[in-house]
């Protein structure tokens, strides 16, 4: 039976990007179905996060994020996009891509665009270019975002995350009936995957971003 996995994340969450690498290694060759679930750490109109003008955030990158990236072999940088964009529109694009069977590809590409290429993923033109790279209809994609076609879909997704799933920080991986919160090792993910056909055990929390935008 295919194991269902839901991954709650936000495009501007550094720990979400870091956690992707060991998670994706762990699920290789396994009968799993992954569904990416939107979560906005700072939805509009909350103040945007500006790490470059926040000494505590810069220290966090130096003390936690960069060492973790080096340990995991993840190529990433603190994007010089100041302030960091809202991600609601990027997630609306995800809903479009998901309908076209390109949801996972879109998620991966937007994450890379932000944390590796330092692109402003809050801009429709940037997202439209990404959609085109994935073989999606650029005009239809742009029209959908400009018209807000998926705005209600995104609001329902957030309501699910906040109220039904009770997600308070990301990344959160719901693997079968077990949760893994934060950045975990490949071995930890593999352990949880195995536990789904046996007795489960509690899994410690790793580094993550909370609902107040603290990373």
Short mmCIF file of N, CA and C in Angstrom, two decimals, residues 1-188:
data_model
loop_
_atom_site.label_atom_id
_atom_site.label_comp_id
_atom_site.label_asym_id
_atom_site.label_seq_id
_atom_site.Cartn_x
_atom_site.Cartn_y
_atom_site.Cartn_z
N UNK A 1 0.84 -1.19 0.00
CA UNK A 1 0.00 0.00 0.00
C UNK A 1 0.89 1.25 0.00
N UNK A 2 0.56 2.19 -0.85
CA UNK A 2 1.33 3.42 -0.94
C UNK A 2 1.19 4.24 0.33
N UNK A 3 2.33 4.66 0.87
CA UNK A 3 2.34 5.46 2.09
C UNK A 3 2.11 6.92 1.73
N UNK A 4 1.13 7.52 2.38
CA UNK A 4 0.80 8.92 2.11
C UNK A 4 1.64 9.84 3.01
N UNK A 5 2.23 10.86 2.39
CA UNK A 5 3.05 11.82 3.13
C UNK A 5 2.61 13.23 2.77
N UNK A 6 2.38 14.04 3.77
CA UNK A 6 2.07 15.45 3.56
C UNK A 6 3.22 16.28 4.12
N UNK A 7 3.70 17.23 3.34
CA UNK A 7 4.81 18.08 3.77
C UNK A 7 4.33 19.53 3.83
N UNK A 8 4.26 20.07 5.04
CA UNK A 8 3.86 21.46 5.23
C UNK A 8 5.11 22.32 5.22
N UNK A 9 5.12 23.34 4.35
CA UNK A 9 6.32 24.16 4.23
C UNK A 9 5.98 25.53 3.67
N UNK A 10 6.95 26.44 3.77
CA UNK A 10 6.83 27.77 3.19
C UNK A 10 8.07 28.03 2.36
N UNK A 11 7.91 28.67 1.22
CA UNK A 11 9.01 28.90 0.30
C UNK A 11 10.14 29.73 0.89
N UNK A 12 9.86 30.59 1.87
CA UNK A 12 10.90 31.44 2.43
C UNK A 12 11.45 30.89 3.75
N UNK A 13 11.10 29.68 4.09
CA UNK A 13 11.59 29.03 5.31
C UNK A 13 12.88 28.28 5.00
N UNK A 14 14.02 28.73 5.54
CA UNK A 14 15.29 28.07 5.24
C UNK A 14 15.35 26.62 5.69
N UNK A 15 14.72 26.31 6.83
CA UNK A 15 14.75 24.94 7.31
C UNK A 15 13.91 24.02 6.43
N UNK A 16 12.90 24.57 5.76
CA UNK A 16 12.12 23.77 4.82
C UNK A 16 13.00 23.33 3.65
N UNK A 17 13.82 24.27 3.17
CA UNK A 17 14.72 23.94 2.06
C UNK A 17 15.79 22.96 2.50
N UNK A 18 16.32 23.16 3.69
CA UNK A 18 17.34 22.25 4.21
C UNK A 18 16.80 20.83 4.38
N UNK A 19 15.57 20.72 4.87
CA UNK A 19 15.01 19.40 5.17
C UNK A 19 14.68 18.60 3.92
N UNK A 20 14.52 19.29 2.79
CA UNK A 20 14.15 18.59 1.56
C UNK A 20 15.19 17.55 1.15
N UNK A 21 16.47 17.89 1.34
CA UNK A 21 17.54 17.00 0.87
C UNK A 21 17.52 15.63 1.55
N UNK A 22 17.60 15.56 2.88
CA UNK A 22 17.56 14.24 3.52
C UNK A 22 16.23 13.53 3.34
N UNK A 23 15.14 14.30 3.30
CA UNK A 23 13.82 13.68 3.10
C UNK A 23 13.74 13.01 1.74
N UNK A 24 14.17 13.72 0.70
CA UNK A 24 14.09 13.17 -0.65
C UNK A 24 15.02 11.97 -0.84
N UNK A 25 16.16 12.00 -0.14
CA UNK A 25 17.06 10.84 -0.18
C UNK A 25 16.40 9.63 0.48
N UNK A 26 15.72 9.88 1.59
CA UNK A 26 15.12 8.79 2.36
C UNK A 26 13.98 8.10 1.62
N UNK A 27 13.23 8.85 0.81
CA UNK A 27 12.06 8.25 0.16
C UNK A 27 12.38 7.63 -1.20
N UNK A 28 13.63 7.78 -1.66
CA UNK A 28 13.98 7.21 -2.96
C UNK A 28 13.72 5.71 -2.99
N UNK A 29 13.06 5.25 -4.05
CA UNK A 29 12.80 3.83 -4.22
C UNK A 29 11.70 3.27 -3.34
N UNK A 30 11.05 4.14 -2.58
CA UNK A 30 9.99 3.67 -1.69
C UNK A 30 8.62 4.01 -2.26
N UNK A 31 7.65 3.18 -1.91
CA UNK A 31 6.29 3.35 -2.43
C UNK A 31 5.57 4.40 -1.59
N UNK A 32 5.82 5.67 -1.92
CA UNK A 32 5.21 6.76 -1.17
C UNK A 32 4.59 7.75 -2.15
N UNK A 33 3.62 8.49 -1.65
CA UNK A 33 2.99 9.57 -2.42
C UNK A 33 3.10 10.84 -1.59
N UNK A 34 3.83 11.81 -2.12
CA UNK A 34 4.09 13.05 -1.39
C UNK A 34 3.18 14.17 -1.88
N UNK A 35 2.54 14.82 -0.93
CA UNK A 35 1.71 15.99 -1.25
C UNK A 35 2.25 17.17 -0.48
N UNK A 36 2.63 18.22 -1.21
CA UNK A 36 3.13 19.44 -0.58
C UNK A 36 1.95 20.28 -0.12
N UNK A 37 2.04 20.76 1.11
CA UNK A 37 0.95 21.51 1.72
C UNK A 37 1.41 22.93 2.05
N UNK A 38 0.73 23.95 1.53
CA UNK A 38 1.12 25.33 1.76
C UNK A 38 1.01 25.76 3.23
N UNK A 39 1.95 26.58 3.63
CA UNK A 39 1.94 27.18 4.97
C UNK A 39 2.64 28.52 4.86
N UNK A 40 1.97 29.60 5.21
CA UNK A 40 2.57 30.92 5.13
C UNK A 40 2.97 31.38 6.53
N UNK A 41 4.28 31.56 6.73
CA UNK A 41 4.76 32.00 8.03
C UNK A 41 4.35 33.44 8.32
N UNK A 42 4.37 34.28 7.29
CA UNK A 42 3.99 35.68 7.46
C UNK A 42 3.04 36.10 6.35
N UNK A 43 1.79 35.69 6.42
CA UNK A 43 0.84 36.07 5.38
C UNK A 43 0.55 37.57 5.43
N UNK A 44 0.26 38.14 4.28
CA UNK A 44 -0.12 39.55 4.22
C UNK A 44 -1.37 39.77 5.07
N UNK A 45 -1.45 40.84 5.84
CA UNK A 45 -0.60 42.04 5.85
C UNK A 45 0.43 42.07 6.98
N UNK A 46 0.84 40.93 7.50
CA UNK A 46 1.86 40.92 8.55
C UNK A 46 3.14 41.57 8.01
N UNK A 47 3.93 42.18 8.87
CA UNK A 47 5.19 42.79 8.41
C UNK A 47 6.09 41.76 7.75
N UNK A 48 6.71 42.14 6.65
CA UNK A 48 7.61 41.23 5.96
C UNK A 48 8.91 41.06 6.75
N UNK A 49 9.50 39.89 6.62
CA UNK A 49 10.76 39.59 7.28
C UNK A 49 11.91 40.18 6.46
N UNK A 50 12.85 40.84 7.14
CA UNK A 50 14.00 41.44 6.46
C UNK A 50 15.27 41.04 7.20
N UNK A 51 15.77 39.83 6.95
CA UNK A 51 16.94 39.33 7.69
C UNK A 51 18.18 40.21 7.57
N UNK A 52 18.34 40.86 6.42
CA UNK A 52 19.55 41.65 6.22
C UNK A 52 19.59 42.87 7.13
N UNK A 53 18.46 43.26 7.68
CA UNK A 53 18.42 44.39 8.60
C UNK A 53 18.01 43.97 10.01
N UNK A 54 18.24 42.70 10.31
CA UNK A 54 17.91 42.15 11.63
C UNK A 54 19.12 41.35 12.12
N UNK A 55 19.92 41.93 13.00
CA UNK A 55 21.14 41.25 13.47
C UNK A 55 20.89 39.86 14.03
N UNK A 56 19.75 39.66 14.70
CA UNK A 56 19.47 38.35 15.28
C UNK A 56 19.25 37.30 14.20
N UNK A 57 18.60 37.71 13.09
CA UNK A 57 18.37 36.78 11.99
C UNK A 57 19.69 36.44 11.30
N UNK A 58 20.53 37.45 11.12
CA UNK A 58 21.83 37.20 10.49
C UNK A 58 22.68 36.27 11.35
N UNK A 59 22.60 36.45 12.65
CA UNK A 59 23.34 35.58 13.55
C UNK A 59 22.80 34.16 13.49
N UNK A 60 21.48 34.05 13.31
CA UNK A 60 20.87 32.72 13.18
C UNK A 60 21.38 31.99 11.97
N UNK A 61 21.52 32.70 10.87
CA UNK A 61 22.08 32.08 9.66
C UNK A 61 23.50 31.61 9.91
N UNK A 62 24.28 32.45 10.56
CA UNK A 62 25.68 32.11 10.80
C UNK A 62 25.82 30.95 11.77
N UNK A 63 24.98 30.94 12.80
CA UNK A 63 25.13 29.95 13.86
C UNK A 63 24.45 28.61 13.58
N UNK A 64 23.32 28.65 12.86
CA UNK A 64 22.54 27.43 12.69
C UNK A 64 22.35 27.01 11.23
N UNK A 65 21.92 27.94 10.40
CA UNK A 65 21.52 27.56 9.05
C UNK A 65 22.72 27.20 8.17
N UNK A 66 23.73 28.06 8.14
CA UNK A 66 24.90 27.76 7.32
C UNK A 66 25.61 26.48 7.75
N UNK A 67 25.85 26.27 9.05
CA UNK A 67 26.48 25.01 9.45
C UNK A 67 25.65 23.78 9.09
N UNK A 68 24.33 23.90 9.22
CA UNK A 68 23.46 22.77 8.88
C UNK A 68 23.51 22.49 7.39
N UNK A 69 23.50 23.55 6.58
CA UNK A 69 23.59 23.39 5.12
C UNK A 69 24.90 22.71 4.74
N UNK A 70 25.99 23.13 5.37
CA UNK A 70 27.29 22.53 5.09
C UNK A 70 27.30 21.05 5.47
N UNK A 71 26.71 20.75 6.61
CA UNK A 71 26.67 19.36 7.08
C UNK A 71 25.87 18.47 6.13
N UNK A 72 24.77 19.00 5.61
CA UNK A 72 23.90 18.22 4.73
C UNK A 72 24.33 18.29 3.27
N UNK A 73 25.29 19.15 2.97
CA UNK A 73 25.73 19.30 1.58
C UNK A 73 24.71 20.01 0.72
N UNK A 74 23.98 20.95 1.32
CA UNK A 74 22.94 21.69 0.61
C UNK A 74 23.49 23.04 0.15
N UNK A 75 23.39 23.30 -1.13
CA UNK A 75 23.81 24.58 -1.69
C UNK A 75 22.70 25.60 -1.48
N UNK A 76 22.93 26.57 -0.59
CA UNK A 76 21.92 27.59 -0.36
C UNK A 76 22.59 28.85 0.18
N UNK A 77 21.90 29.94 0.07
CA UNK A 77 22.40 31.21 0.57
C UNK A 77 21.25 32.04 1.11
N UNK A 78 21.58 33.02 1.92
CA UNK A 78 20.57 33.96 2.39
C UNK A 78 20.26 34.90 1.23
N UNK A 79 19.07 34.80 0.65
CA UNK A 79 18.75 35.59 -0.55
C UNK A 79 18.83 37.09 -0.29
N UNK A 80 19.47 37.80 -1.20
CA UNK A 80 19.51 39.26 -1.10
C UNK A 80 18.25 39.84 -1.73
N UNK A 81 17.13 39.40 -1.21
CA UNK A 81 15.81 39.93 -1.58
C UNK A 81 15.30 40.58 -0.32
N UNK A 82 15.30 41.89 -0.28
CA UNK A 82 15.01 42.59 0.95
C UNK A 82 13.84 43.56 0.78
N UNK A 83 12.76 43.40 1.58
CA UNK A 83 12.54 42.30 2.52
C UNK A 83 12.14 41.02 1.78
N UNK A 84 12.05 39.93 2.51
CA UNK A 84 11.59 38.69 1.89
C UNK A 84 10.13 38.84 1.47
N UNK A 85 9.76 38.25 0.34
CA UNK A 85 8.40 38.44 -0.17
C UNK A 85 7.35 37.63 0.57
N UNK A 86 6.10 38.07 0.44
CA UNK A 86 4.99 37.22 0.84
C UNK A 86 4.98 36.04 -0.13
N UNK A 87 4.45 34.90 0.32
CA UNK A 87 4.47 33.71 -0.53
C UNK A 87 3.08 33.27 -1.00
N UNK A 88 2.07 34.07 -0.70
CA UNK A 88 0.72 33.69 -1.10
C UNK A 88 0.58 33.50 -2.60
N UNK A 89 1.10 34.44 -3.39
CA UNK A 89 0.98 34.35 -4.85
C UNK A 89 1.78 33.15 -5.37
N UNK A 90 2.95 32.90 -4.80
CA UNK A 90 3.74 31.74 -5.22
C UNK A 90 2.97 30.44 -4.98
N UNK A 91 2.23 30.39 -3.88
CA UNK A 91 1.43 29.20 -3.60
C UNK A 91 0.21 29.12 -4.52
N UNK A 92 -0.33 30.26 -4.90
CA UNK A 92 -1.41 30.22 -5.89
C UNK A 92 -0.89 29.58 -7.18
N UNK A 93 0.34 29.91 -7.52
CA UNK A 93 0.96 29.28 -8.68
C UNK A 93 1.14 27.79 -8.49
N UNK A 94 1.41 27.39 -7.26
CA UNK A 94 1.54 25.96 -6.96
C UNK A 94 0.23 25.23 -7.23
N UNK A 95 -0.88 25.83 -6.83
CA UNK A 95 -2.18 25.18 -7.05
C UNK A 95 -2.44 25.00 -8.56
N UNK A 96 -2.05 26.01 -9.33
CA UNK A 96 -2.21 25.89 -10.79
C UNK A 96 -1.34 24.74 -11.30
N UNK A 97 -0.07 24.73 -10.88
CA UNK A 97 0.86 23.70 -11.34
C UNK A 97 0.40 22.31 -10.91
N UNK A 98 -0.14 22.22 -9.71
CA UNK A 98 -0.62 20.93 -9.20
C UNK A 98 -1.75 20.40 -10.06
N UNK A 99 -2.65 21.27 -10.49
CA UNK A 99 -3.75 20.84 -11.36
C UNK A 99 -3.23 20.31 -12.69
N UNK A 100 -2.07 20.80 -13.09
CA UNK A 100 -1.47 20.37 -14.36
C UNK A 100 -0.51 19.20 -14.18
N UNK A 101 -0.48 18.64 -12.99
CA UNK A 101 0.40 17.51 -12.73
C UNK A 101 1.85 17.87 -12.52
N UNK A 102 2.12 19.15 -12.19
CA UNK A 102 3.50 19.60 -12.04
C UNK A 102 3.74 20.20 -10.65
N UNK A 103 2.93 19.83 -9.69
CA UNK A 103 3.02 20.43 -8.37
C UNK A 103 4.37 20.24 -7.70
N UNK A 104 4.87 19.01 -7.66
CA UNK A 104 6.14 18.75 -7.00
C UNK A 104 7.29 19.44 -7.72
N UNK A 105 7.26 19.43 -9.06
CA UNK A 105 8.32 20.09 -9.83
C UNK A 105 8.31 21.60 -9.55
N UNK A 106 7.15 22.17 -9.45
CA UNK A 106 7.01 23.60 -9.18
C UNK A 106 7.58 23.93 -7.80
N UNK A 107 7.22 23.16 -6.79
CA UNK A 107 7.73 23.40 -5.45
C UNK A 107 9.24 23.39 -5.43
N UNK A 108 9.84 22.38 -6.03
CA UNK A 108 11.29 22.26 -6.04
C UNK A 108 11.93 23.45 -6.75
N UNK A 109 11.33 23.87 -7.87
CA UNK A 109 11.93 24.94 -8.66
C UNK A 109 11.82 26.28 -7.94
N UNK A 110 10.70 26.55 -7.29
CA UNK A 110 10.54 27.82 -6.58
C UNK A 110 11.50 27.89 -5.39
N UNK A 111 11.66 26.81 -4.67
CA UNK A 111 12.61 26.78 -3.57
C UNK A 111 14.02 27.11 -4.07
N UNK A 112 14.42 26.50 -5.17
CA UNK A 112 15.76 26.75 -5.71
C UNK A 112 15.88 28.19 -6.21
N UNK A 113 14.83 28.70 -6.80
CA UNK A 113 14.86 30.07 -7.31
C UNK A 113 15.14 31.05 -6.18
N UNK A 114 14.60 30.78 -5.01
CA UNK A 114 14.77 31.70 -3.90
C UNK A 114 16.09 31.49 -3.18
N UNK A 115 16.36 30.27 -2.75
CA UNK A 115 17.52 30.02 -1.90
C UNK A 115 18.84 29.77 -2.64
N UNK A 116 18.77 29.56 -3.95
CA UNK A 116 20.01 29.37 -4.70
C UNK A 116 20.25 30.50 -5.71
N UNK A 117 19.17 31.00 -6.31
CA UNK A 117 19.30 32.01 -7.35
C UNK A 117 18.94 33.42 -6.88
N UNK A 118 18.44 33.51 -5.65
CA UNK A 118 18.08 34.81 -5.05
C UNK A 118 17.07 35.59 -5.89
N UNK A 119 16.10 34.88 -6.46
CA UNK A 119 15.05 35.52 -7.23
C UNK A 119 13.89 35.92 -6.30
N UNK A 120 13.21 36.99 -6.67
CA UNK A 120 12.06 37.46 -5.89
C UNK A 120 10.82 36.66 -6.29
N UNK A 121 10.53 35.65 -5.51
CA UNK A 121 9.42 34.75 -5.85
C UNK A 121 8.06 35.34 -5.48
N UNK A 122 8.06 36.60 -5.08
CA UNK A 122 6.79 37.29 -4.86
C UNK A 122 6.30 37.99 -6.10
N UNK A 123 7.12 37.99 -7.16
CA UNK A 123 6.78 38.67 -8.40
C UNK A 123 6.17 37.70 -9.41
N UNK A 124 5.06 38.09 -9.98
CA UNK A 124 4.35 37.22 -10.93
C UNK A 124 5.22 36.88 -12.13
N UNK A 125 6.00 37.84 -12.62
CA UNK A 125 6.83 37.58 -13.79
C UNK A 125 7.89 36.52 -13.50
N UNK A 126 8.46 36.55 -12.30
CA UNK A 126 9.44 35.54 -11.92
C UNK A 126 8.78 34.16 -11.87
N UNK A 127 7.62 34.10 -11.28
CA UNK A 127 6.90 32.83 -11.17
C UNK A 127 6.46 32.32 -12.54
N UNK A 128 6.08 33.24 -13.41
CA UNK A 128 5.65 32.85 -14.76
C UNK A 128 6.81 32.25 -15.54
N UNK A 129 7.98 32.81 -15.38
CA UNK A 129 9.16 32.26 -16.04
C UNK A 129 9.44 30.85 -15.55
N UNK A 130 9.30 30.64 -14.25
CA UNK A 130 9.48 29.31 -13.68
C UNK A 130 8.46 28.34 -14.26
N UNK A 131 7.22 28.79 -14.35
CA UNK A 131 6.17 27.93 -14.92
C UNK A 131 6.52 27.52 -16.34
N UNK A 132 7.03 28.47 -17.11
CA UNK A 132 7.42 28.16 -18.48
C UNK A 132 8.54 27.13 -18.54
N UNK A 133 9.49 27.23 -17.62
CA UNK A 133 10.59 26.26 -17.58
C UNK A 133 10.08 24.85 -17.32
N UNK A 134 8.95 24.76 -16.65
CA UNK A 134 8.38 23.44 -16.32
C UNK A 134 7.44 22.94 -17.40
N UNK A 135 7.30 23.72 -18.48
CA UNK A 135 6.43 23.30 -19.57
C UNK A 135 4.99 23.69 -19.39
N UNK A 136 4.71 24.58 -18.44
CA UNK A 136 3.34 25.06 -18.24
C UNK A 136 3.05 26.22 -19.19
N UNK A 137 1.78 26.43 -19.45
CA UNK A 137 1.36 27.52 -20.32
C UNK A 137 1.57 28.85 -19.59
N UNK A 138 2.56 29.62 -20.03
CA UNK A 138 2.91 30.85 -19.33
C UNK A 138 1.76 31.86 -19.31
N UNK A 139 1.07 32.02 -20.42
CA UNK A 139 -0.01 33.00 -20.47
C UNK A 139 -1.15 32.61 -19.54
N UNK A 140 -1.52 31.35 -19.57
CA UNK A 140 -2.60 30.87 -18.70
C UNK A 140 -2.20 30.99 -17.23
N UNK A 141 -0.94 30.70 -16.96
CA UNK A 141 -0.43 30.79 -15.59
C UNK A 141 -0.47 32.24 -15.11
N UNK A 142 0.05 33.15 -15.92
CA UNK A 142 0.07 34.57 -15.56
C UNK A 142 -1.35 35.10 -15.37
N UNK A 143 -2.24 34.75 -16.28
CA UNK A 143 -3.63 35.20 -16.19
C UNK A 143 -4.28 34.74 -14.90
N UNK A 144 -4.01 33.49 -14.52
CA UNK A 144 -4.60 32.93 -13.30
C UNK A 144 -4.12 33.68 -12.06
N UNK A 145 -2.83 34.01 -12.03
CA UNK A 145 -2.29 34.72 -10.87
C UNK A 145 -2.79 36.17 -10.82
N UNK A 146 -2.83 36.81 -11.96
CA UNK A 146 -3.30 38.20 -11.99
C UNK A 146 -4.78 38.30 -11.64
N UNK A 147 -5.55 37.29 -12.01
CA UNK A 147 -6.99 37.29 -11.72
C UNK A 147 -7.31 36.77 -10.32
N UNK A 148 -6.31 36.22 -9.64
CA UNK A 148 -6.56 35.66 -8.31
C UNK A 148 -7.40 34.40 -8.35
N UNK A 149 -7.27 33.64 -9.44
CA UNK A 149 -8.09 32.45 -9.62
C UNK A 149 -7.95 31.45 -8.49
N UNK A 150 -6.75 31.35 -7.92
CA UNK A 150 -6.50 30.34 -6.89
C UNK A 150 -6.38 30.95 -5.49
N UNK A 151 -6.81 32.18 -5.35
CA UNK A 151 -6.70 32.84 -4.04
C UNK A 151 -7.54 32.13 -2.98
N UNK A 152 -8.77 31.77 -3.32
CA UNK A 152 -9.62 31.07 -2.36
C UNK A 152 -9.08 29.67 -2.06
N UNK A 153 -8.52 29.03 -3.08
CA UNK A 153 -7.92 27.71 -2.88
C UNK A 153 -6.79 27.79 -1.87
N UNK A 154 -5.97 28.85 -1.99
CA UNK A 154 -4.88 29.03 -1.05
C UNK A 154 -5.39 29.34 0.34
N UNK A 155 -6.44 30.13 0.46
CA UNK A 155 -7.00 30.43 1.77
C UNK A 155 -7.53 29.16 2.44
N UNK A 156 -8.15 28.29 1.66
CA UNK A 156 -8.62 27.02 2.22
C UNK A 156 -7.45 26.15 2.67
N UNK A 157 -6.37 26.18 1.92
CA UNK A 157 -5.19 25.40 2.27
C UNK A 157 -4.60 25.90 3.59
N UNK A 158 -4.57 27.22 3.77
CA UNK A 158 -4.06 27.78 5.01
C UNK A 158 -4.97 27.45 6.19
N UNK A 159 -6.27 27.54 5.96
CA UNK A 159 -7.21 27.20 7.01
C UNK A 159 -7.02 25.75 7.46
N UNK A 160 -6.80 24.86 6.50
CA UNK A 160 -6.55 23.46 6.82
C UNK A 160 -5.29 23.35 7.68
N UNK A 161 -4.22 24.02 7.25
CA UNK A 161 -2.94 23.90 7.97
C UNK A 161 -3.03 24.46 9.38
N UNK A 162 -3.61 25.65 9.52
CA UNK A 162 -3.67 26.31 10.81
C UNK A 162 -4.68 25.67 11.76
N UNK A 163 -5.86 25.36 11.24
CA UNK A 163 -6.96 24.96 12.11
C UNK A 163 -7.18 23.44 12.18
N UNK A 164 -7.12 22.77 11.05
CA UNK A 164 -7.39 21.34 11.04
C UNK A 164 -6.15 20.52 11.37
N UNK A 165 -5.06 20.78 10.67
CA UNK A 165 -3.83 20.02 10.92
C UNK A 165 -3.07 20.56 12.12
N UNK A 166 -3.42 21.80 12.55
CA UNK A 166 -2.79 22.43 13.71
C UNK A 166 -1.26 22.50 13.57
N UNK A 167 -0.83 22.95 12.41
CA UNK A 167 0.59 23.14 12.16
C UNK A 167 1.01 24.47 12.76
N UNK A 168 2.03 24.47 13.57
CA UNK A 168 2.52 25.70 14.21
C UNK A 168 3.92 26.08 13.75
N UNK A 169 4.59 25.20 13.04
CA UNK A 169 5.93 25.49 12.55
C UNK A 169 6.24 24.59 11.37
N UNK A 170 7.17 25.04 10.54
CA UNK A 170 7.54 24.28 9.36
C UNK A 170 9.06 24.16 9.27
N UNK A 171 9.54 23.07 8.64
CA UNK A 171 8.75 22.05 7.97
C UNK A 171 8.14 21.05 8.94
N UNK A 172 6.98 20.54 8.57
CA UNK A 172 6.34 19.45 9.29
C UNK A 172 5.99 18.37 8.28
N UNK A 173 6.50 17.18 8.52
CA UNK A 173 6.26 16.03 7.64
C UNK A 173 5.28 15.10 8.33
N UNK A 174 4.13 14.88 7.72
CA UNK A 174 3.16 13.94 8.26
C UNK A 174 3.30 12.66 7.44
N UNK A 175 3.97 11.70 8.02
CA UNK A 175 4.30 10.45 7.33
C UNK A 175 3.40 9.36 7.89
N UNK A 176 2.37 9.01 7.13
CA UNK A 176 1.38 8.09 7.67
C UNK A 176 0.70 8.73 8.86
N UNK A 177 0.83 8.13 10.03
CA UNK A 177 0.25 8.72 11.24
C UNK A 177 1.32 9.26 12.18
N UNK A 178 2.49 9.49 11.66
CA UNK A 178 3.60 10.03 12.45
C UNK A 178 4.01 11.41 11.93
N UNK A 179 4.46 12.26 12.83
CA UNK A 179 4.92 13.60 12.45
C UNK A 179 6.42 13.75 12.71
N UNK A 180 7.08 14.37 11.76
CA UNK A 180 8.48 14.76 11.94
C UNK A 180 8.51 16.26 11.77
N UNK A 181 8.98 16.97 12.78
CA UNK A 181 9.01 18.42 12.73
C UNK A 181 10.45 18.91 12.66
N UNK A 182 10.69 19.81 11.71
CA UNK A 182 12.02 20.39 11.58
C UNK A 182 12.93 19.57 10.70
N UNK A 183 14.21 19.95 10.71
CA UNK A 183 15.22 19.28 9.89
C UNK A 183 15.63 17.98 10.56
N UNK A 184 15.47 16.88 9.86
CA UNK A 184 15.87 15.58 10.38
C UNK A 184 16.87 14.93 9.43
N UNK A 185 17.60 13.97 9.92
CA UNK A 185 18.58 13.28 9.09
C UNK A 185 17.88 12.27 8.17
N UNK A 186 18.60 11.84 7.16
CA UNK A 186 18.08 10.80 6.27
C UNK A 186 17.73 9.55 7.08
N UNK A 187 18.59 9.23 8.04
CA UNK A 187 18.38 8.04 8.86
C UNK A 187 17.11 8.16 9.70
N UNK A 188 16.85 9.36 10.21
CA UNK A 188 15.64 9.55 11.01
C UNK A 188 14.39 9.38 10.14
#
